[in-house]
Short mmCIF file of C-alpha atoms in Angstrom, two decimals:
data_model
loop_
_atom_site.label_atom_id
_atom_site.label_comp_id
_atom_site.label_asym_id
_atom_site.label_seq_id
_atom_site.Cartn_x
_atom_site.Cartn_y
_atom_site.Cartn_z
CA MET A 1 66.57 64.00 42.30
CA PHE A 2 66.10 63.10 46.05
CA PHE A 3 65.45 59.26 45.22
CA VAL A 4 68.61 58.80 43.01
CA GLN A 5 70.08 60.34 45.97
CA SER A 6 68.99 57.70 48.84
CA ILE A 7 69.69 54.96 46.38
CA VAL A 8 73.39 56.43 46.26
CA LEU A 9 73.13 56.53 49.70
CA ASN A 10 72.24 53.48 50.61
CA THR A 11 75.11 51.67 48.45
CA ASP A 12 77.33 53.19 49.75
CA VAL A 13 76.34 52.30 53.34
CA GLU A 14 76.21 48.59 52.22
CA ARG A 15 79.36 48.56 50.67
CA LEU A 16 80.62 50.34 54.08
CA HIS A 17 79.59 47.57 55.86
CA GLU A 18 80.28 44.84 53.61
CA TYR A 19 83.98 46.20 54.18
CA LEU A 20 83.66 46.56 57.96
CA THR A 21 82.29 42.38 58.33
CA ASN A 22 85.11 41.67 56.28
CA VAL A 23 87.06 41.19 59.10
CA SER A 24 85.84 37.62 61.34
CA LYS A 25 84.12 38.83 64.56
CA HIS A 26 86.58 36.67 66.95
CA VAL A 27 89.23 38.35 65.75
CA LYS A 28 90.90 41.39 68.64
CA PRO A 29 90.10 44.73 66.86
CA ARG A 30 94.89 45.35 66.35
CA ILE A 31 96.89 45.35 63.80
CA ASN A 32 99.35 43.76 66.21
CA GLN A 33 97.14 41.19 68.14
CA LEU A 34 99.81 42.12 70.84
CA HIS A 35 99.08 44.96 71.38
CA ARG A 36 95.95 45.27 74.44
CA VAL A 37 92.52 46.78 73.25
CA ASN A 38 91.51 49.16 76.35
CA VAL A 39 87.76 49.32 76.56
CA ASP A 40 86.58 52.10 79.10
CA VAL A 41 83.20 51.65 81.02
CA MET A 42 80.74 54.09 81.64
CA PHE A 43 77.94 53.01 84.42
CA THR A 44 74.57 54.81 84.23
CA MET A 45 71.74 54.04 87.09
CA ASN A 46 67.98 54.03 85.92
CA THR A 47 65.95 52.82 88.46
CA ILE A 48 66.74 50.62 91.80
CA GLN A 49 63.88 48.27 91.90
CA ASP A 50 64.52 45.93 95.03
CA TYR A 51 67.28 46.05 98.30
CA ASP A 52 66.96 42.65 100.20
CA GLU A 53 69.30 43.69 103.39
CA ILE A 54 68.69 39.97 104.66
CA SER A 55 69.95 38.47 101.89
CA GLY A 56 71.88 40.98 100.98
CA ASN A 57 70.87 41.40 96.84
CA LEU A 58 70.63 44.21 94.53
CA ILE A 59 68.22 44.52 92.05
CA PHE A 60 68.40 47.54 88.78
CA THR A 61 68.69 48.28 86.10
CA SER A 62 71.38 49.93 84.49
CA SER A 63 72.87 50.79 81.43
CA PHE A 64 76.50 50.25 80.42
CA ALA A 65 78.53 52.15 77.90
CA PHE A 66 81.50 50.58 76.35
CA PHE A 67 84.56 52.70 74.36
CA TRP A 68 87.18 51.56 72.94
CA LYS A 69 89.53 52.01 69.54
CA ASP A 70 89.29 49.27 66.55
CA GLU A 71 92.02 49.59 63.88
CA LEU A 72 90.29 47.25 61.94
CA LYS A 73 87.31 49.57 61.23
CA MET A 74 88.25 52.89 60.11
CA TRP A 75 87.77 53.98 56.65
CA ASN A 76 88.37 56.71 54.53
CA PRO A 77 84.76 58.93 54.33
CA LEU A 78 85.77 60.28 50.43
CA ASN A 79 85.12 56.53 48.86
CA TYR A 80 81.42 56.48 50.97
CA ASN A 81 79.49 59.56 50.04
CA GLY A 82 81.42 61.91 52.76
CA ILE A 83 79.61 58.60 55.59
CA MET A 84 81.51 59.66 59.12
CA ARG A 85 79.55 56.96 60.98
CA THR A 86 77.59 53.58 60.96
CA GLN A 87 76.78 51.15 63.21
CA LEU A 88 76.78 47.62 63.05
CA SER A 89 75.25 44.25 64.88
CA ILE A 90 76.51 43.06 67.62
CA LEU A 91 76.33 39.71 65.64
CA GLN A 92 78.38 41.14 63.31
CA THR A 93 81.34 42.90 64.69
CA TRP A 94 83.33 42.08 68.18
CA VAL A 95 82.37 43.08 71.30
CA PRO A 96 84.24 42.85 74.81
CA ALA A 97 83.01 39.82 77.10
CA LEU A 98 82.50 41.39 79.93
CA LEU A 99 81.37 40.31 83.05
CA LEU A 100 79.94 40.87 86.66
CA LYS A 101 81.83 39.38 89.53
CA ASN A 102 79.62 39.77 91.87
CA GLY A 103 76.28 38.79 89.46
CA VAL A 104 73.92 37.15 91.22
CA LYS A 105 71.48 34.56 88.69
CA GLN A 106 74.10 35.90 86.25
CA ASN A 107 77.11 37.36 85.33
CA SER A 108 77.40 38.11 81.63
CA LEU A 109 76.42 41.53 81.47
CA TYR A 110 75.18 41.24 78.16
CA THR A 111 71.09 40.32 79.78
CA PHE A 112 69.00 40.95 76.85
CA SER A 113 65.60 39.22 77.18
CA ASN A 114 64.29 38.20 73.92
CA ILE A 115 66.15 38.37 69.97
CA MET A 116 64.94 41.36 69.18
CA ASP A 117 66.91 42.79 71.69
CA ILE A 118 69.80 41.13 70.46
CA GLU A 119 69.34 41.95 66.73
CA THR A 120 68.65 45.52 67.25
CA ALA A 121 72.35 46.04 69.60
CA VAL A 122 74.36 48.55 67.55
CA VAL A 123 78.09 48.73 68.11
CA THR A 124 78.33 52.69 66.47
CA TYR A 125 81.86 53.55 64.85
CA ASP A 126 83.05 56.85 62.83
CA ALA A 127 86.04 56.63 60.47
CA ILE A 128 88.47 56.81 62.73
CA GLY A 129 88.10 53.36 64.22
CA ASN A 130 86.22 54.99 67.62
CA ALA A 131 83.38 52.40 68.83
CA ALA A 132 81.22 52.63 71.37
CA LEU A 133 78.19 49.86 72.49
CA ILE A 134 75.29 51.21 74.87
CA ILE A 135 73.48 48.16 76.90
CA PHE A 136 70.69 48.27 79.52
CA GLY A 137 69.27 45.77 81.24
CA GLN A 138 68.29 44.12 84.78
CA HIS A 139 70.90 43.18 87.40
CA HIS A 140 71.52 41.51 90.62
CA ILE A 141 74.02 41.99 92.34
CA THR A 142 75.32 40.86 95.65
CA CYS A 143 75.88 44.12 97.98
CA GLU A 144 77.27 44.68 101.75
CA SER A 145 74.80 44.77 104.57
CA ASP A 146 74.58 47.01 107.58
CA VAL A 147 71.91 47.12 109.50
CA THR A 148 73.98 49.14 112.43
CA HIS A 149 72.16 51.79 112.26
CA PHE A 150 68.50 50.90 111.21
CA PRO A 151 66.55 52.40 110.48
CA PHE A 152 69.03 55.39 109.26
CA ASP A 153 70.97 52.89 107.88
CA GLU A 154 73.53 52.62 104.85
CA HIS A 155 74.99 49.75 102.40
CA LYS A 156 78.01 50.50 100.35
CA CYS A 157 77.79 48.43 97.05
CA THR A 158 80.42 48.08 94.59
CA ILE A 159 79.64 46.62 90.82
CA SER A 160 82.74 44.48 90.12
CA VAL A 161 83.13 44.76 86.43
CA TYR A 162 85.84 42.00 84.92
CA THR A 163 87.27 39.96 81.55
CA VAL A 164 88.96 36.99 81.93
CA ASP A 165 91.58 36.90 79.00
CA MET A 166 93.44 34.39 78.45
CA LEU A 167 95.84 35.92 75.44
CA ASN A 168 96.15 39.50 78.07
CA GLY A 169 94.40 40.98 74.85
CA MET A 170 92.19 43.26 76.91
CA SER A 171 92.17 45.78 79.87
CA LEU A 172 89.45 48.18 81.57
CA SER A 173 89.19 51.77 82.26
CA SER A 174 86.41 53.89 83.22
CA ASP A 175 87.10 57.73 82.46
CA ARG A 176 83.81 58.74 82.48
CA GLY A 177 82.27 57.45 85.87
CA ILE A 178 79.27 56.43 87.36
CA PHE A 179 76.31 58.65 85.25
CA LEU A 180 73.47 59.08 88.47
CA ASP A 181 71.10 61.89 86.72
CA SER A 182 69.06 60.04 84.80
CA LEU A 183 68.39 57.76 88.03
CA ILE A 184 64.47 57.15 88.88
CA ALA A 185 63.45 57.46 92.62
CA ASN A 186 63.08 54.62 95.05
CA ALA A 187 60.19 55.06 97.35
CA GLU A 188 62.28 53.44 100.03
CA TRP A 189 66.06 53.73 98.83
CA THR A 190 68.33 55.92 97.32
CA ILE A 191 71.63 56.38 97.15
CA LYS A 192 73.26 59.29 99.08
CA LEU A 193 74.66 61.76 97.16
CA ASN A 194 76.80 63.11 99.16
CA SER A 195 79.55 59.87 100.08
CA GLU A 196 83.13 59.15 99.39
CA ASN A 197 82.13 56.02 97.51
CA THR A 198 79.13 57.73 94.68
CA LEU A 199 80.54 59.29 91.68
CA VAL A 200 83.34 57.94 91.86
CA GLN A 201 85.32 54.66 90.54
CA ASN A 202 87.49 51.95 91.91
CA TYR A 203 90.40 51.41 89.19
CA ASN A 204 92.32 48.12 89.60
CA VAL A 205 93.98 46.44 88.02
CA LEU A 206 94.51 43.14 88.65
CA SER A 207 96.54 42.02 85.67
CA THR A 208 100.12 41.75 84.42
CA ALA A 209 102.22 43.08 81.27
CA SER A 210 101.62 40.90 78.76
CA ASN A 211 105.17 39.16 78.11
CA THR A 212 106.26 38.17 74.02
CA THR A 213 104.58 35.52 74.29
CA GLY A 214 101.36 36.63 75.18
CA THR A 215 99.99 33.25 76.93
CA SER A 216 99.57 34.70 80.52
CA THR A 217 96.82 34.41 82.39
CA THR A 218 95.50 38.19 83.62
CA GLN A 219 91.90 39.65 85.07
CA ASP A 220 91.54 43.00 85.13
CA LYS A 221 88.59 45.09 86.75
CA ILE A 222 86.86 47.83 87.37
CA GLU A 223 84.50 48.72 90.69
CA PHE A 224 82.14 51.45 90.16
CA SER A 225 80.96 52.22 94.17
CA PHE A 226 78.13 54.05 95.92
CA THR A 227 75.88 53.78 98.85
CA LEU A 228 72.03 52.41 99.54
CA LYS A 229 70.82 54.88 102.20
CA ARG A 230 67.36 54.06 103.67
CA GLU A 231 64.56 55.95 103.50
CA SER A 232 64.38 56.16 106.94
CA LEU A 233 60.45 58.35 107.74
CA PHE A 234 58.35 55.44 107.11
CA PRO A 235 59.95 52.62 109.35
CA PHE A 236 60.69 55.17 111.80
CA LEU A 237 56.58 56.27 112.00
CA ASN A 238 55.27 52.49 112.11
CA ILE A 239 58.51 50.80 113.77
CA ILE A 240 60.68 53.56 116.16
CA PHE A 241 58.06 55.59 117.78
CA PRO A 242 55.41 53.09 118.63
CA VAL A 243 58.11 51.54 120.60
CA ILE A 244 59.05 54.50 122.18
CA ILE A 245 55.45 54.79 123.45
CA LEU A 246 55.02 51.51 124.52
CA SER A 247 57.92 52.04 126.55
CA PHE A 248 56.78 54.74 128.41
CA SER A 249 53.28 53.22 128.82
CA HIS A 250 54.96 50.01 130.76
CA PHE A 251 55.35 52.23 134.03
CA LEU A 252 50.92 52.76 134.13
CA VAL A 253 50.48 49.69 135.22
CA PHE A 254 52.30 50.98 138.85
CA LEU A 255 49.72 54.10 138.57
CA LEU A 256 46.76 51.47 138.51
CA PRO A 257 45.03 50.84 141.69
CA VAL A 258 46.20 47.47 142.81
CA VAL A 259 42.01 46.79 143.81
CA SER A 260 40.76 47.30 140.36
CA GLY A 261 42.75 43.54 139.37
CA GLU A 262 44.04 44.97 136.38
CA ARG A 263 47.79 44.88 137.01
CA THR A 264 49.48 42.00 135.83
CA SER A 265 46.66 41.71 132.73
CA PHE A 266 47.99 44.99 131.38
CA SER A 267 51.43 43.96 132.41
CA PHE A 268 51.67 40.68 130.44
CA THR A 269 49.41 42.26 127.47
CA LEU A 270 52.01 44.69 127.24
CA LEU A 271 54.65 42.81 127.06
CA LEU A 272 53.86 40.71 124.72
CA SER A 273 53.38 43.64 122.64
CA VAL A 274 56.82 43.78 122.85
CA VAL A 275 57.29 40.20 121.31
CA VAL A 276 55.49 41.14 118.84
CA PHE A 277 57.52 44.19 117.91
CA MET A 278 60.74 42.34 118.14
CA THR A 279 59.16 39.25 115.83
CA ALA A 280 58.81 42.89 112.52
CA ALA A 281 62.07 43.60 113.88
CA SER A 282 63.63 40.71 113.23
CA GLU A 283 62.09 39.81 109.70
CA GLN A 284 63.29 42.84 107.96
CA LEU A 285 67.13 42.79 109.71
CA PRO A 286 69.48 39.63 108.30
CA PRO A 287 70.79 37.04 110.71
CA SER A 288 74.09 37.41 110.58
CA ASN A 289 76.54 38.68 114.24
CA ASN A 290 76.02 42.54 112.56
CA ILE A 291 73.25 43.43 115.39
CA SER A 292 71.23 46.57 114.92
CA ILE A 293 71.21 48.97 117.51
CA PHE A 294 67.71 48.86 117.66
CA ASN A 295 68.25 45.30 118.49
CA ILE A 296 69.55 46.13 121.32
CA PHE A 297 67.69 48.73 122.77
CA LEU A 298 64.18 46.43 121.59
CA LEU A 299 65.80 43.08 123.94
CA HIS A 300 66.65 45.88 126.79
CA LEU A 301 62.68 46.90 126.26
CA PHE A 302 61.77 43.12 126.67
CA VAL A 303 64.25 42.70 129.90
CA PHE A 304 62.02 45.80 131.04
CA SER A 305 59.01 44.32 130.88
CA ILE A 306 59.82 40.75 132.68
CA LEU A 307 61.52 42.58 135.12
CA ILE A 308 58.39 45.03 135.61
CA THR A 309 55.78 41.73 135.09
CA ALA A 310 58.23 40.03 138.08
CA LEU A 311 57.66 43.26 141.04
CA VAL A 312 54.37 44.22 139.40
CA VAL A 313 53.38 40.16 141.19
CA PHE A 314 55.23 41.78 143.56
CA SER A 315 53.46 45.08 144.76
CA ILE A 316 50.29 42.98 145.11
CA GLN A 317 51.83 41.00 147.43
CA LEU A 318 53.55 43.83 149.32
CA PHE A 319 49.64 45.71 149.27
CA TYR A 320 47.56 42.24 150.39
CA LYS A 321 49.91 40.95 153.06
CA ASP A 322 48.26 42.85 156.04
CA THR A 323 45.50 41.06 154.77
CA TYR A 324 47.00 37.45 154.40
CA PRO A 325 50.25 37.67 156.36
CA THR A 326 52.60 35.12 155.19
CA GLU A 327 56.99 34.69 157.08
CA ASN A 328 58.79 38.04 156.27
CA SER A 329 61.78 36.38 153.55
CA GLY A 330 64.83 38.53 152.77
CA LEU A 331 63.17 40.71 150.03
CA PHE A 332 60.42 41.53 152.27
CA LYS A 333 62.80 43.06 154.75
CA VAL A 334 64.61 44.78 152.25
CA VAL A 335 61.64 47.00 150.85
CA LEU A 336 60.96 47.75 154.38
CA LEU A 337 64.44 48.56 155.67
CA VAL A 338 63.90 50.89 152.43
CA TYR A 339 60.42 52.11 153.27
CA VAL A 340 61.15 52.95 156.73
CA CYS A 341 64.98 55.07 156.15
CA PHE A 342 62.20 57.01 153.32
CA HIS A 343 60.12 57.93 155.68
CA LYS A 344 61.24 58.17 159.68
CA LYS A 345 59.79 61.39 160.94
CA ARG A 346 62.85 62.12 163.57
CA VAL A 347 66.29 63.38 161.85
CA ASN A 348 68.92 61.93 164.26
CA ASP A 349 67.14 58.55 163.35
CA ARG A 350 68.74 55.02 162.32
CA CYS A 351 67.38 52.81 160.88
CA THR A 352 67.72 50.08 163.59
CA LYS A 353 66.38 46.74 163.78
CA ASN A 354 63.99 47.98 166.86
CA GLN A 355 62.84 50.71 165.12
CA ASN A 356 62.05 48.43 162.16
CA GLU A 357 60.00 46.15 164.71
CA LYS A 358 57.97 49.15 166.21
CA ASP A 359 57.16 50.12 162.74
CA THR A 360 55.82 47.01 162.18
CA ASN A 361 53.26 47.28 164.18
CA GLU A 362 51.61 50.49 162.11
CA PRO A 363 48.32 49.84 160.98
CA HIS A 364 48.10 49.44 156.88
CA LEU A 365 51.67 49.13 156.78
CA TRP A 366 52.11 47.00 154.08
CA LYS A 367 49.24 48.88 152.06
CA ASN A 368 52.20 52.08 152.38
CA VAL A 369 54.87 49.84 151.67
CA ALA A 370 53.38 48.69 148.25
CA ILE A 371 52.46 52.41 147.41
CA PHE A 372 56.24 53.64 148.43
CA PHE A 373 57.56 50.23 145.86
CA ASP A 374 55.77 51.29 143.12
CA ARG A 375 56.52 55.31 143.37
CA PHE A 376 60.21 53.59 143.44
CA CYS A 377 59.89 51.84 140.37
CA LEU A 378 57.79 53.81 138.59
CA LEU A 379 60.91 56.41 139.36
CA PHE A 380 63.57 54.11 138.41
CA PHE A 381 62.47 52.79 135.11
CA PHE A 382 61.55 56.45 134.04
CA CYS A 383 65.05 57.42 134.56
CA MET A 384 66.53 53.87 132.92
CA LEU A 385 64.55 54.19 129.73
CA LEU A 386 65.58 58.08 129.72
CA LEU A 387 68.94 57.28 129.87
CA GLN A 388 68.19 53.91 127.67
CA LEU A 389 66.89 57.11 124.80
CA ILE A 390 69.49 59.09 125.60
CA VAL A 391 72.22 56.55 125.06
CA TYR A 392 70.58 55.12 120.96
CA GLY A 393 69.76 58.64 120.15
CA THR A 394 73.43 59.86 120.59
CA VAL A 395 74.58 57.18 118.62
CA LEU A 396 72.60 57.50 115.79
CA SER A 397 73.50 61.30 115.25
CA ASN A 398 76.81 61.11 115.74
CA PHE A 399 76.72 58.65 112.84
#
């Protein structure tokens, strides 16, 4: 009994497929060919494979589900042994021709990798003409890059799906929107779920109403928008935090004894370390006018490093000025004047020229000036770095 029933069902399916494929796949699924076909699109993000913020290319795997009404593929289930649903190969029936507007390598949504994928792709129909098609594939799109708040940066991405129909025969909608429940986590990027753009599709119809001749050129487009957020722990621990520690180590050069002879080598080594971090950061950020705040922080640190190196050399000159007397230039006189003003013992004494001449005869004067100068530089650059870190942290926290 089961064997006979299975043969009957197979026969009914063959008859139904013969009936449904009797219509050319190039004919729009409307009895009145002047009516438009509305295709509802649902986007499902599966995995984020890679996002290159330098080129702005996003590589991801996803699935697109298309739903439309086919008025030419409706049947009475009683005539086909109660068959309510069936499937047809996409090579045998009409499917919407949809493109990615911001695609990189290709614009077609039908990214089949081999013949088997094409032959096994099917459209599901029910008896009242509802059609559904689901396609899977890997896609490359361009995505807006904004590294201002690196490594806490976020990038707004938009998937633009459109169709160019010279006969104005198709329109697009997205009542189902974006589906993210099946998203596989990425080690570097995640989709920001609390973003206003997440799970919201932007429906933008750029077409005009069809006229009686059906010859107007139209373009319908829908946009699926979401926000990519960088996982900031790794770049913070490997780039940001070492740079902050390195910046504080710059001040240690003013604590080194001048007689050790290691001051200049230590300061130059720290300067080269800053250059190395600047190179590493520039390799991860796009070369554009969209400058990262971290780049500005590194630039300030680089300027401080050069200035500290120059002041270390000047401090060494101050320290050995008693041993190797030279003519007092303007900068030496300014430092000496500041030293005298800070170290004068008498309460109402003023920093006059006579007092400067008297203090000049003090033994080991310039060594004491050099020690005072080191302490002043240590305090000054420490305060400047703290101010810079406060400003940098405030900007990031407000973001």
